[in-house]
Coordinates of C-alpha atoms in Angstrom, one line a residue:
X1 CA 112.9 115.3 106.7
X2 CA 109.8 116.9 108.5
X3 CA 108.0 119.4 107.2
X4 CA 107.8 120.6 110.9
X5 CA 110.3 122.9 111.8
X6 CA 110.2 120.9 115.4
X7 CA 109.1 117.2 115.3
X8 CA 110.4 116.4 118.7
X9 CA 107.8 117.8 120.6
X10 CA 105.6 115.2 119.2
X11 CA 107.6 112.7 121.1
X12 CA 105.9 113.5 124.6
X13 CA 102.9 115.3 123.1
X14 CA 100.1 114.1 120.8
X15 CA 99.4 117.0 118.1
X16 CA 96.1 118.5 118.3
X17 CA 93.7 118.4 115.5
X18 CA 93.8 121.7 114.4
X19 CA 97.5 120.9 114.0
X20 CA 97.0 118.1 112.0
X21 CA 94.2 119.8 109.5
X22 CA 96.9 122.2 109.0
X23 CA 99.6 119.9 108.1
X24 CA 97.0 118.2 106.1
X25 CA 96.0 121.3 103.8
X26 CA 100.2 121.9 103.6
X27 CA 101.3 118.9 103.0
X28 CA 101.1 115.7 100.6
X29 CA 102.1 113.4 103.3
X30 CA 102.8 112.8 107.0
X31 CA 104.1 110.5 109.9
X32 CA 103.3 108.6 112.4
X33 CA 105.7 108.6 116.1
X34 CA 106.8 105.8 117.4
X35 CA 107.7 105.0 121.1
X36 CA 106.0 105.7 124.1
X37 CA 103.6 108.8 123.0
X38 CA 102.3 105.9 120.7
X39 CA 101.3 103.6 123.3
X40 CA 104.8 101.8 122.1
X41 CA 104.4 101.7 118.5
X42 CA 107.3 100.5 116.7
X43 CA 108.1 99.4 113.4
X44 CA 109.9 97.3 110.8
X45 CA 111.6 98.7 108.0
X46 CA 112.6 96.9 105.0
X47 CA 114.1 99.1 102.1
X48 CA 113.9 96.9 99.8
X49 CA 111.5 94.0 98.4
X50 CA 114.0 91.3 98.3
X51 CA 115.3 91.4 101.5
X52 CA 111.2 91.7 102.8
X53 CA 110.9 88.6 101.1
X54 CA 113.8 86.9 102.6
X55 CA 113.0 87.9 105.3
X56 CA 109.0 86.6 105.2
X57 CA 110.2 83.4 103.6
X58 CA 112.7 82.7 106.2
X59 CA 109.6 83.6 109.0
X60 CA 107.7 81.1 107.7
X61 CA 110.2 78.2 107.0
X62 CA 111.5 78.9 110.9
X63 CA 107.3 79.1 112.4
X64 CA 107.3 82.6 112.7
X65 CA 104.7 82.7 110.1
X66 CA 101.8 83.4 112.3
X67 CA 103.4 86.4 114.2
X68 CA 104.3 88.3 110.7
X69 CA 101.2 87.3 109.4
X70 CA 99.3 88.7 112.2
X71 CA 101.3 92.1 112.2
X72 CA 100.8 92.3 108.4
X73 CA 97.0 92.0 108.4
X74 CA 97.1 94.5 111.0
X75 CA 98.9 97.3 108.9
X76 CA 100.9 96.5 105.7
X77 CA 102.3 99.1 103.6
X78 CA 104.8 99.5 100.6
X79 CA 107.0 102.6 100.3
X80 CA 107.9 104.0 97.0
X81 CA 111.1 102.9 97.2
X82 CA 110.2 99.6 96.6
X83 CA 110.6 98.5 100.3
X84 CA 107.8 97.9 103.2
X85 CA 106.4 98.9 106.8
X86 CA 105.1 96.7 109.7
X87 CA 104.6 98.4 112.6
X88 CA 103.3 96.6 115.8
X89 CA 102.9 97.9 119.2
X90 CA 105.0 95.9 122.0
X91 CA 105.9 96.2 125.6
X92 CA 109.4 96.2 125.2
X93 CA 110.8 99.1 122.5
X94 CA 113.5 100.8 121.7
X95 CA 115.6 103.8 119.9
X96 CA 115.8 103.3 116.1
X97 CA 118.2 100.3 115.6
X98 CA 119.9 98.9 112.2
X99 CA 119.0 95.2 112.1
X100 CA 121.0 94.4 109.5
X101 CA 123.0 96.2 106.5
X102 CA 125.2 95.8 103.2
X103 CA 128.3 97.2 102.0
X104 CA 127.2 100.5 99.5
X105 CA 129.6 100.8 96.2
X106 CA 127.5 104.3 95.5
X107 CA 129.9 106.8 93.7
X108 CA 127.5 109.7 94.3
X109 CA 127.6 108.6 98.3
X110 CA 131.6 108.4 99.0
X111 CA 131.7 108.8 102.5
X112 CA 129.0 106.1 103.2
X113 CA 130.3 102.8 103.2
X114 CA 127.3 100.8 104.1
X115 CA 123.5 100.8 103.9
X116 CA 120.4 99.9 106.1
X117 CA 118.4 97.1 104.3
X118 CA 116.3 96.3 108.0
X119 CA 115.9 98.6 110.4
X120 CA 112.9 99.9 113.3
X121 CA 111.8 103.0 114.1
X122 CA 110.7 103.1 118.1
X123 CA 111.1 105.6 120.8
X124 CA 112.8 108.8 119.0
X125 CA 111.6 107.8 115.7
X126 CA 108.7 108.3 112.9
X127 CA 108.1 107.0 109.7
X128 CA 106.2 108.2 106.6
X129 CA 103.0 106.5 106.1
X130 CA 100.4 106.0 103.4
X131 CA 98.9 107.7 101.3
X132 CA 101.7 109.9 101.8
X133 CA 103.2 111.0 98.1
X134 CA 104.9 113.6 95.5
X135 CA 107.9 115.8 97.1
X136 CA 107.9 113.7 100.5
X137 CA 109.8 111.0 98.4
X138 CA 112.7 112.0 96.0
X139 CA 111.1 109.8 93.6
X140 CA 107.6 111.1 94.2
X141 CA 106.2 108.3 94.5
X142 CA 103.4 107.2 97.4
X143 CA 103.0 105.1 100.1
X144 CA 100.9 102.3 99.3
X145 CA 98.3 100.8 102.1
X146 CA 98.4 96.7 101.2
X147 CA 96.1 95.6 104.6
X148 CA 95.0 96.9 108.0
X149 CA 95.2 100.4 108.9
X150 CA 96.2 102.8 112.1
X151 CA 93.1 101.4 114.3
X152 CA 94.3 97.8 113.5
X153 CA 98.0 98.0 114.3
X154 CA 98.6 94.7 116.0
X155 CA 100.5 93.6 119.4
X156 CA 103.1 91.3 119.8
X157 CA 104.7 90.5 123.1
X158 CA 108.3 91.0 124.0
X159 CA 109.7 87.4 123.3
X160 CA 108.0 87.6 119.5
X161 CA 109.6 91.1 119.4
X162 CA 113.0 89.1 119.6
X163 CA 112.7 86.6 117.6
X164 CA 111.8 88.9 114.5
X165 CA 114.6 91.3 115.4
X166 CA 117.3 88.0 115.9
X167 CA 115.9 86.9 112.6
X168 CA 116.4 90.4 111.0
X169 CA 119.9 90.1 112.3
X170 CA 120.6 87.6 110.1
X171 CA 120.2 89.1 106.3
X172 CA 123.6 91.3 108.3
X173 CA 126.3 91.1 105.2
X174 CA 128.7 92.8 107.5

């Protein structure tokens, strides 16, 4: 949850930096927008390492090794959860979307029945970034850069968008 009382303004409005030094003294972590105030960043969410490796393995074996490859070395991060980030900027986005999911057996969780394992974040959405860390996870745990960094997000076109989201599709257990 944002520490921002308001995070929607952020969608049509870039925060200034006095806003952000402020945040920064507050806070142990912070976001980055997605969607159209980010030049159409979106991203990749995996929550968990097994399905990211699926998924990377799967890339490869069907030749979209190259594409992943190139959005990884752009910007690469872990979460503390266990689970990764690749955000890309793209032509074509769209509203958060659920790729895929799994049933959830979770006794403390009864009225949810399934789980996100790949999802994106694009217009209307944010995610949590490195070196985000402590209360901003319930495990305090941080966000762990592996390659690239904000000024080295990389582009893909609409038709490699696709095929990584069709492939996502797949690890559905629906």
């Amino acid at each position: 949850r944002p520490a921002v009382n308001e995070w929607n303004p952020y969608r049509k409005r870039i925060a200034t930096s006095s806003e952000v030094q402020v945040w920064m003294q507050r806070y142990s972590g912070f976001a980055l927008v997605c969607g159209p105030i980010s030049k159409n960043l979106e991203l990749l969410d995996f929550d968990d390492a097994d399905t990211c490796m699926s998924f990377l393995d799967a890339a490869e074996r069907l030749g979209l090794g190259e594409i992943v490859e190139r959005i990884r070395a752009g910007y690469a991060e872990l979460t503390p959860s266990g689970g990764a980030h690749f955000p890309y900027f793209c032509d074509a986005v769209s509203g958060n979307t659920v790729l895929a999911k799994r049933p959830l057996n979770d006794p403390t969780r009864p009225n949810q029945k399934t789980e996100a394992i790949i999802e994106t974040r694009g217009d209307g959405g944010y995610f949590v970034a490195a070196p985000s860390n402590g209360k901003v996870h319930e495990n305090g745990g941080a966000w762990e850069l592996l390659s690239g960094g904000v000024d080295t997000i990389a582009t893909i076109t609409s038709d490699e968008r696709k095929q990584l989201h069709d492939l996502a599709r797949t690890f559905d257990q629906m």
